[in-house]
Amino acid sequence: EQVTLGFTPDATMVWIGQRNNKGGTFMRFGFCFALVGAGVVSASFVHASTCSDYFSDRRFTLLVPHSAGGGYDAYARAFAPVFEEATGATMVVNNLIAANGAVAMNRIVDATAQDRVIGFTGVGIPVETPGFDPMSVTPLVSVYSDVTAWVTKADADLDALWEEGMVGGGDTLVSTLPNLALVAKALGADMSIVTGYDGTDAVNAAILRGEIDLDARSATSAMRAADVGDLKLAMTLTQAPLPGANAPAFGDVFEARLEGASDEDRAQREAYAEVVTGLALSMRAFYVSYQITGDDLACLADTIGDVANSAAFRAAADAVNRPVETMSHDDTRASYTDFVRATEASQDVLEAIRPEFE
């Protein structure tokens, strides 16, 4: 049972401990931080010897299977110095994008606890990468959970695209099938897919050049792109409208476009729609190899969680316009497991429609 041992009224210092089954209190892992100035942290950890030895003066590698300068990279580079200050460790951010992230994920899986390799990526990379076992990694903590959305040019008319047919784009066919192709099938709209774009900037440029009409990404990233003015968030892949998003929800569009469908068509499209909403999670989280268990996993999960929840990290993320809404280790694992199950359940459906988009 986790207990708070001390908490100052101005919330500048927190100590976390655990109560043993005899009613006493011991510090399996403790964390305290004091805010100094505008979000700067003077931090120290009070560890059991296992955790202290694991972090202090050690070198950690934070693998990011996404390009430098993007959203995941921004989170990672905001996190690393706060982690270093809090633990006394060194953390090196390494952008490893080869094979659409598969190389990075395999390196994470092969790393032992003593290698001190952590990954930071979205839920799609470990779950949707061909040939990769999603259960070969363990999610630690999510720093932000989101839903998937569509992005188009600012002057695009989504209603017109339904009737004229549309072109979706992305990096690989595997990544675009659930969030673009399947959505179009559920909505009874014609779509073709163009792949091979390396990163969000390349996709944005393709939309503005008119090579493709739209892309799927997290709603937060979509709204950020819309802030520039050339693009807009066109639809969220949710049942109900997303607060703060000036765009229709998939559920509302689906119901409107289902009118007049035959019983057979309706049944098929409803099956597609169920898969779409089950795969709409977009979660930015830290991952380690499934080989890391016991005290090592506990130290990593607790430490990453406490740093992610610190005011210093929130300030650093805010400075690069990245929101932070953390989930606990247990909740992160549960959400990840649910997404893995939804993905596994969708495989037959996605394989059935794949030939139409190759």
C-alpha positions as a Python dict, from the first residue, in 0.01 Angstrom:
ca = {
    (1, 'E'): (0, 0, 0),
    (2, 'Q'): (150, 331, -101),
    (3, 'V'): (139, 603, 163),
    (4, 'T'): (237, 969, 176),
    (5, 'L'): (479, 1026, 460),
    (6, 'G'): (493, 1403, 438),
    (7, 'F'): (343, 1678, 227),
    (8, 'T'): (396, 2049, 269),
    (9, 'P'): (93, 2280, 233),
    (10, 'D'): (239, 2454, -72),
    (11, 'A'): (302, 2118, -240),
    (12, 'T'): (671, 2186, -284),
    (13, 'M'): (790, 1863, -128),
    (14, 'V'): (651, 1511, -134),
    (15, 'W'): (786, 1194, 20),
    (16, 'I'): (654, 858, -93),
    (17, 'G'): (695, 534, 97),
    (18, 'Q'): (531, 196, 129),
    (19, 'R'): (365, 27, 423),
    (20, 'N'): (459, -333, 489),
    (21, 'N'): (213, -603, 583),
    (22, 'K'): (298, -566, 953),
    (23, 'G'): (175, -210, 967),
    (24, 'G'): (519, -51, 973),
    (25, 'T'): (650, 186, 712),
    (26, 'F'): (968, 143, 513),
    (27, 'M'): (1123, 322, 217),
    (28, 'R'): (1142, 79, -70),
    (29, 'F'): (1175, 380, -290),
    (30, 'G'): (1138, 739, -191),
    (31, 'F'): (1122, 1056, -391),
    (32, 'C'): (1132, 1416, -286),
    (33, 'F'): (1162, 1732, -483),
    (34, 'A'): (1159, 2100, -404),
    (35, 'L'): (1071, 2360, -663),
    (36, 'V'): (1316, 2642, -703),
    (37, 'G'): (1228, 2939, -922),
    (38, 'A'): (1024, 2883, -1238),
    (39, 'G'): (995, 2507, -1242),
    (40, 'V'): (1361, 2425, -1173),
    (41, 'V'): (1409, 2126, -949),
    (42, 'S'): (1663, 2058, -679),
    (43, 'A'): (1593, 1689, -646),
    (44, 'S'): (1714, 1391, -449),
    (45, 'F'): (1599, 1034, -421),
    (46, 'V'): (1609, 831, -101),
    (47, 'H'): (1650, 474, -223),
    (48, 'A'): (1691, 135, -85),
    (49, 'S'): (2045, 35, -178),
    (50, 'T'): (1919, -155, -484),
    (51, 'C'): (1767, 151, -644),
    (52, 'S'): (2050, 384, -544),
    (53, 'D'): (2309, 157, -705),
    (54, 'Y'): (2094, 117, -1013),
    (55, 'F'): (2076, 489, -1090),
    (56, 'S'): (2356, 689, -930),
    (57, 'D'): (2646, 767, -1167),
    (58, 'R'): (2507, 523, -1428),
    (59, 'R'): (2455, 583, -1800),
    (60, 'F'): (2106, 531, -1943),
    (61, 'T'): (2009, 530, -2310),
    (62, 'L'): (1666, 661, -2402),
    (63, 'L'): (1583, 519, -2746),
    (64, 'V'): (1330, 717, -2950),
    (65, 'P'): (1219, 543, -3273),
    (66, 'H'): (1114, 877, -3422),
    (67, 'S'): (1296, 1159, -3598),
    (68, 'A'): (1477, 1433, -3408),
    (69, 'G'): (1272, 1751, -3376),
    (70, 'G'): (933, 1577, -3361),
    (71, 'G'): (690, 1544, -3073),
    (72, 'Y'): (834, 1226, -2923),
    (73, 'D'): (1183, 1369, -2944),
    (74, 'A'): (1065, 1686, -2768),
    (75, 'Y'): (923, 1486, -2478),
    (76, 'A'): (1241, 1277, -2451),
    (77, 'R'): (1475, 1577, -2448),
    (78, 'A'): (1258, 1753, -2191),
    (79, 'F'): (1265, 1440, -1974),
    (80, 'A'): (1636, 1353, -1986),
    (81, 'P'): (1783, 1648, -1789),
    (82, 'V'): (1512, 1622, -1521),
    (83, 'F'): (1586, 1250, -1487),
    (84, 'E'): (1957, 1325, -1456),
    (85, 'E'): (1905, 1591, -1190),
    (86, 'A'): (1675, 1367, -991),
    (87, 'T'): (1877, 1046, -1001),
    (88, 'G'): (2243, 1142, -1046),
    (89, 'A'): (2249, 929, -1362),
    (90, 'T'): (2334, 1028, -1719),
    (91, 'M'): (2067, 987, -1987),
    (92, 'V'): (2152, 999, -2358),
    (93, 'V'): (1867, 1039, -2607),
    (94, 'N'): (1920, 835, -2923),
    (95, 'N'): (1686, 875, -3222),
    (96, 'L'): (1688, 538, -3395),
    (97, 'I'): (1435, 540, -3678),
    (98, 'A'): (1572, 260, -3899),
    (99, 'A'): (1311, 16, -4034),
    (100, 'N'): (1029, 239, -3911),
    (101, 'G'): (1129, 192, -3549),
    (102, 'A'): (1174, -185, -3557),
    (103, 'V'): (1550, -162, -3497),
    (104, 'A'): (1497, 49, -3186),
    (105, 'M'): (1230, -182, -3048),
    (106, 'N'): (1445, -490, -3101),
    (107, 'R'): (1734, -319, -2925),
    (108, 'I'): (1506, -245, -2630),
    (109, 'V'): (1394, -608, -2614),
    (110, 'D'): (1752, -738, -2624),
    (111, 'A'): (1867, -504, -2345),
    (112, 'T'): (1913, -646, -1997),
    (113, 'A'): (1854, -452, -1678),
    (114, 'Q'): (2226, -375, -1660),
    (115, 'D'): (2224, -229, -2013),
    (116, 'R'): (1992, 45, -1883),
    (117, 'V'): (1809, 96, -2211),
    (118, 'I'): (1464, 257, -2206),
    (119, 'G'): (1239, 330, -2502),
    (120, 'F'): (999, 618, -2552),
    (121, 'T'): (735, 588, -2822),
    (122, 'G'): (367, 567, -2903),
    (123, 'V'): (157, 258, -2861),
    (124, 'G'): (154, 195, -3237),
    (125, 'I'): (524, 120, -3285),
    (126, 'P'): (551, -185, -3055),
    (127, 'V'): (204, -315, -3140),
    (128, 'E'): (183, -259, -3515),
    (129, 'T'): (542, -323, -3629),
    (130, 'P'): (539, -636, -3854),
    (131, 'G'): (698, -938, -3690),
    (132, 'F'): (744, -770, -3354),
    (133, 'D'): (597, -933, -3043),
    (134, 'P'): (419, -652, -2854),
    (135, 'M'): (444, -846, -2528),
    (136, 'S'): (824, -850, -2550),
    (137, 'V'): (826, -501, -2400),
    (138, 'T'): (679, -374, -2074),
    (139, 'P'): (530, -24, -2065),
    (140, 'L'): (641, 175, -1761),
    (141, 'V'): (455, 506, -1751),
    (142, 'S'): (253, 703, -2004),
    (143, 'V'): (318, 1077, -2003),
    (144, 'Y'): (20, 1154, -2224),
    (145, 'S'): (-273, 959, -2366),
    (146, 'D'): (-463, 1082, -2664),
    (147, 'V'): (-692, 968, -2943),
    (148, 'T'): (-630, 951, -3315),
    (149, 'A'): (-753, 1219, -3552),
    (150, 'W'): (-745, 1310, -3919),
    (151, 'V'): (-559, 1613, -4055),
    (152, 'T'): (-636, 1785, -4388),
    (153, 'K'): (-559, 2116, -4554),
    (154, 'A'): (-728, 2406, -4380),
    (155, 'D'): (-959, 2470, -4676),
    (156, 'A'): (-1049, 2105, -4739),
    (157, 'D'): (-1417, 2011, -4741),
    (158, 'L'): (-1453, 1672, -4575),
    (159, 'D'): (-1805, 1627, -4709),
    (160, 'A'): (-1676, 1676, -5061),
    (161, 'L'): (-1398, 1424, -5003),
    (162, 'W'): (-1655, 1163, -4899),
    (163, 'E'): (-1816, 1193, -5240),
    (164, 'E'): (-1509, 1253, -5459),
    (165, 'G'): (-1281, 995, -5301),
    (166, 'M'): (-968, 1074, -5103),
    (167, 'V'): (-600, 993, -5077),
    (168, 'G'): (-453, 913, -4736),
    (169, 'G'): (-82, 911, -4660),
    (170, 'G'): (170, 789, -4406),
    (171, 'D'): (493, 600, -4354),
    (172, 'T'): (383, 238, -4407),
    (173, 'L'): (71, 54, -4517),
    (174, 'V'): (58, -130, -4185),
    (175, 'S'): (34, 197, -3993),
    (176, 'T'): (-225, 351, -4224),
    (177, 'L'): (-462, 57, -4253),
    (178, 'P'): (-637, 91, -3914),
    (179, 'N'): (-654, 471, -3893),
    (180, 'L'): (-718, 562, -4257),
    (181, 'A'): (-820, 270, -4477),
    (182, 'L'): (-1047, 98, -4225),
    (183, 'V'): (-1211, 428, -4131),
    (184, 'A'): (-1293, 489, -4496),
    (185, 'K'): (-1442, 140, -4523),
    (186, 'A'): (-1658, 201, -4216),
    (187, 'L'): (-1780, 530, -4359),
    (188, 'G'): (-1845, 387, -4704),
    (189, 'A'): (-1598, 629, -4866),
    (190, 'D'): (-1345, 564, -5142),
    (191, 'M'): (-981, 601, -5041),
    (192, 'S'): (-639, 517, -5181),
    (193, 'I'): (-321, 510, -4974),
    (194, 'V'): (23, 656, -5051),
    (195, 'T'): (309, 552, -4820),
    (196, 'G'): (681, 616, -4783),
    (197, 'Y'): (670, 954, -4607),
    (198, 'D'): (942, 993, -4345),
    (199, 'G'): (795, 1177, -4051),
    (200, 'T'): (523, 1428, -3981),
    (201, 'D'): (689, 1717, -4161),
    (202, 'A'): (707, 1514, -4482),
    (203, 'V'): (340, 1422, -4452),
    (204, 'N'): (240, 1783, -4385),
    (205, 'A'): (431, 1896, -4692),
    (206, 'A'): (260, 1628, -4902),
    (207, 'I'): (-83, 1746, -4787),
    (208, 'L'): (0, 2107, -4870),
    (209, 'R'): (135, 2006, -5214),
    (210, 'G'): (-187, 1817, -5283),
    (211, 'E'): (-21, 1477, -5316),
    (212, 'I'): (-245, 1340, -5043),
    (213, 'D'): (-562, 1470, -4882),
    (214, 'L'): (-514, 1362, -4523),
    (215, 'D'): (-314, 1187, -4255),
    (216, 'A'): (-394, 1021, -3922),
    (217, 'R'): (-212, 1124, -3602),
    (218, 'S'): (-285, 1206, -3240),
    (219, 'A'): (-549, 1472, -3182),
    (220, 'T'): (-297, 1684, -2990),
    (221, 'S'): (-53, 1676, -3282),
    (222, 'A'): (-338, 1751, -3520),
    (223, 'M'): (-444, 2058, -3322),
    (224, 'R'): (-83, 2173, -3304),
    (225, 'A'): (-54, 2145, -3683),
    (226, 'A'): (-378, 2339, -3716),
    (227, 'D'): (-234, 2623, -3507),
    (228, 'V'): (4, 2703, -3794),
    (229, 'G'): (-298, 2781, -4013),
    (230, 'D'): (-232, 2571, -4325),
    (231, 'L'): (-379, 2248, -4185),
    (232, 'K'): (-678, 2158, -3973),
    (233, 'L'): (-807, 1879, -3752),
    (234, 'A'): (-1078, 1729, -3971),
    (235, 'M'): (-1222, 1447, -3756),
    (236, 'T'): (-1144, 1264, -3433),
    (237, 'L'): (-1173, 884, -3431),
    (238, 'T'): (-1398, 893, -3125),
    (239, 'Q'): (-1762, 814, -3062),
    (240, 'A'): (-1839, 1163, -2931),
    (241, 'P'): (-1686, 1504, -3010),
    (242, 'L'): (-1359, 1572, -2832),
    (243, 'P'): (-1371, 1873, -2596),
    (244, 'G'): (-1163, 2156, -2735),
    (245, 'A'): (-1148, 2008, -3083),
    (246, 'N'): (-1340, 2200, -3345),
    (247, 'A'): (-1409, 1891, -3553),
    (248, 'P'): (-1674, 1620, -3587),
    (249, 'A'): (-1637, 1282, -3419),
    (250, 'F'): (-1618, 959, -3616),
    (251, 'G'): (-1922, 826, -3432),
    (252, 'D'): (-2143, 1113, -3549),
    (253, 'V'): (-2015, 1100, -3907),
    (254, 'F'): (-2059, 723, -3909),
    (255, 'E'): (-2423, 741, -3802),
    (256, 'A'): (-2501, 1004, -4063),
    (257, 'R'): (-2336, 810, -4344),
    (258, 'L'): (-2498, 483, -4241),
    (259, 'E'): (-2844, 611, -4332),
    (260, 'G'): (-2992, 422, -4625),
    (261, 'A'): (-2741, 135, -4608),
    (262, 'S'): (-2868, -217, -4670),
    (263, 'D'): (-2882, -459, -4377),
    (264, 'E'): (-2578, -646, -4507),
    (265, 'D'): (-2377, -331, -4567),
    (266, 'R'): (-2479, -192, -4229),
    (267, 'A'): (-2362, -505, -4045),
    (268, 'Q'): (-2024, -502, -4219),
    (269, 'R'): (-1964, -133, -4164),
    (270, 'E'): (-2065, -157, -3798),
    (271, 'A'): (-1803, -432, -3756),
    (272, 'Y'): (-1544, -204, -3914),
    (273, 'A'): (-1648, 86, -3688),
    (274, 'E'): (-1604, -124, -3374),
    (275, 'V'): (-1244, -197, -3474),
    (276, 'V'): (-1177, 169, -3556),
    (277, 'T'): (-1276, 294, -3212),
    (278, 'G'): (-1092, 9, -3039),
    (279, 'L'): (-768, 115, -3207),
    (280, 'A'): (-805, 490, -3154),
    (281, 'L'): (-574, 511, -2851),
    (282, 'S'): (-260, 721, -2892),
    (283, 'M'): (-33, 680, -2588),
    (284, 'R'): (318, 821, -2538),
    (285, 'A'): (498, 596, -2293),
    (286, 'F'): (831, 462, -2169),
    (287, 'Y'): (908, 95, -2236),
    (288, 'V'): (1166, -160, -2126),
    (289, 'S'): (1236, -520, -2218),
    (290, 'Y'): (1010, -793, -2080),
    (291, 'Q'): (1332, -946, -1942),
    (292, 'I'): (1347, -675, -1677),
    (293, 'T'): (1147, -786, -1374),
    (294, 'G'): (1139, -774, -995),
    (295, 'D'): (1326, -499, -812),
    (296, 'D'): (1482, -364, -1131),
    (297, 'L'): (1141, -314, -1290),
    (298, 'A'): (1001, -164, -969),
    (299, 'C'): (1288, 85, -947),
    (300, 'L'): (1248, 187, -1310),
    (301, 'A'): (869, 219, -1296),
    (302, 'D'): (872, 418, -973),
    (303, 'T'): (1155, 647, -1079),
    (304, 'I'): (1024, 715, -1429),
    (305, 'G'): (680, 777, -1281),
    (306, 'D'): (802, 1021, -1019),
    (307, 'V'): (1015, 1216, -1265),
    (308, 'A'): (729, 1225, -1515),
    (309, 'N'): (499, 1360, -1243),
    (310, 'S'): (745, 1624, -1123),
    (311, 'A'): (681, 1992, -1170),
    (312, 'A'): (1021, 2021, -1337),
    (313, 'F'): (929, 1783, -1618),
    (314, 'R'): (591, 1947, -1666),
    (315, 'A'): (763, 2284, -1696),
    (316, 'A'): (1019, 2146, -1942),
    (317, 'A'): (747, 1982, -2152),
    (318, 'D'): (536, 2297, -2144),
    (319, 'A'): (835, 2495, -2271),
    (320, 'V'): (826, 2286, -2590),
    (321, 'N'): (446, 2294, -2607),
    (322, 'R'): (394, 1933, -2497),
    (323, 'P'): (108, 1845, -2258),
    (324, 'V'): (164, 1608, -1968),
    (325, 'E'): (-109, 1388, -1818),
    (326, 'T'): (60, 1085, -1670),
    (327, 'M'): (-83, 741, -1602),
    (328, 'S'): (44, 509, -1333),
    (329, 'H'): (249, 204, -1420),
    (330, 'D'): (-47, -27, -1361),
    (331, 'D'): (-287, 186, -1566),
    (332, 'T'): (-34, 221, -1846),
    (333, 'R'): (13, -156, -1862),
    (334, 'A'): (-364, -210, -1860),
    (335, 'S'): (-422, 38, -2143),
    (336, 'Y'): (-140, -115, -2343),
    (337, 'T'): (-278, -467, -2292),
    (338, 'D'): (-623, -354, -2403),
    (339, 'F'): (-475, -202, -2719),
    (340, 'V'): (-276, -519, -2792),
    (341, 'R'): (-593, -726, -2760),
    (342, 'A'): (-787, -487, -2984),
    (343, 'T'): (-509, -503, -3240),
    (344, 'E'): (-497, -881, -3233),
    (345, 'A'): (-874, -896, -3275),
    (346, 'S'): (-850, -664, -3575),
    (347, 'Q'): (-591, -861, -3769),
    (348, 'D'): (-833, -1068, -3976),
    (349, 'V'): (-1030, -755, -4067),
    (350, 'L'): (-719, -559, -4165),
    (351, 'E'): (-577, -846, -4367),
    (352, 'A'): (-908, -881, -4550),
    (353, 'I'): (-908, -518, -4663),
    (354, 'R'): (-533, -488, -4724),
    (355, 'P'): (-537, -602, -5090),
    (356, 'E'): (-768, -311, -5175),
    (357, 'F'): (-500, -60, -5072),
    (358, 'E'): (-176, -222, -5187),
}
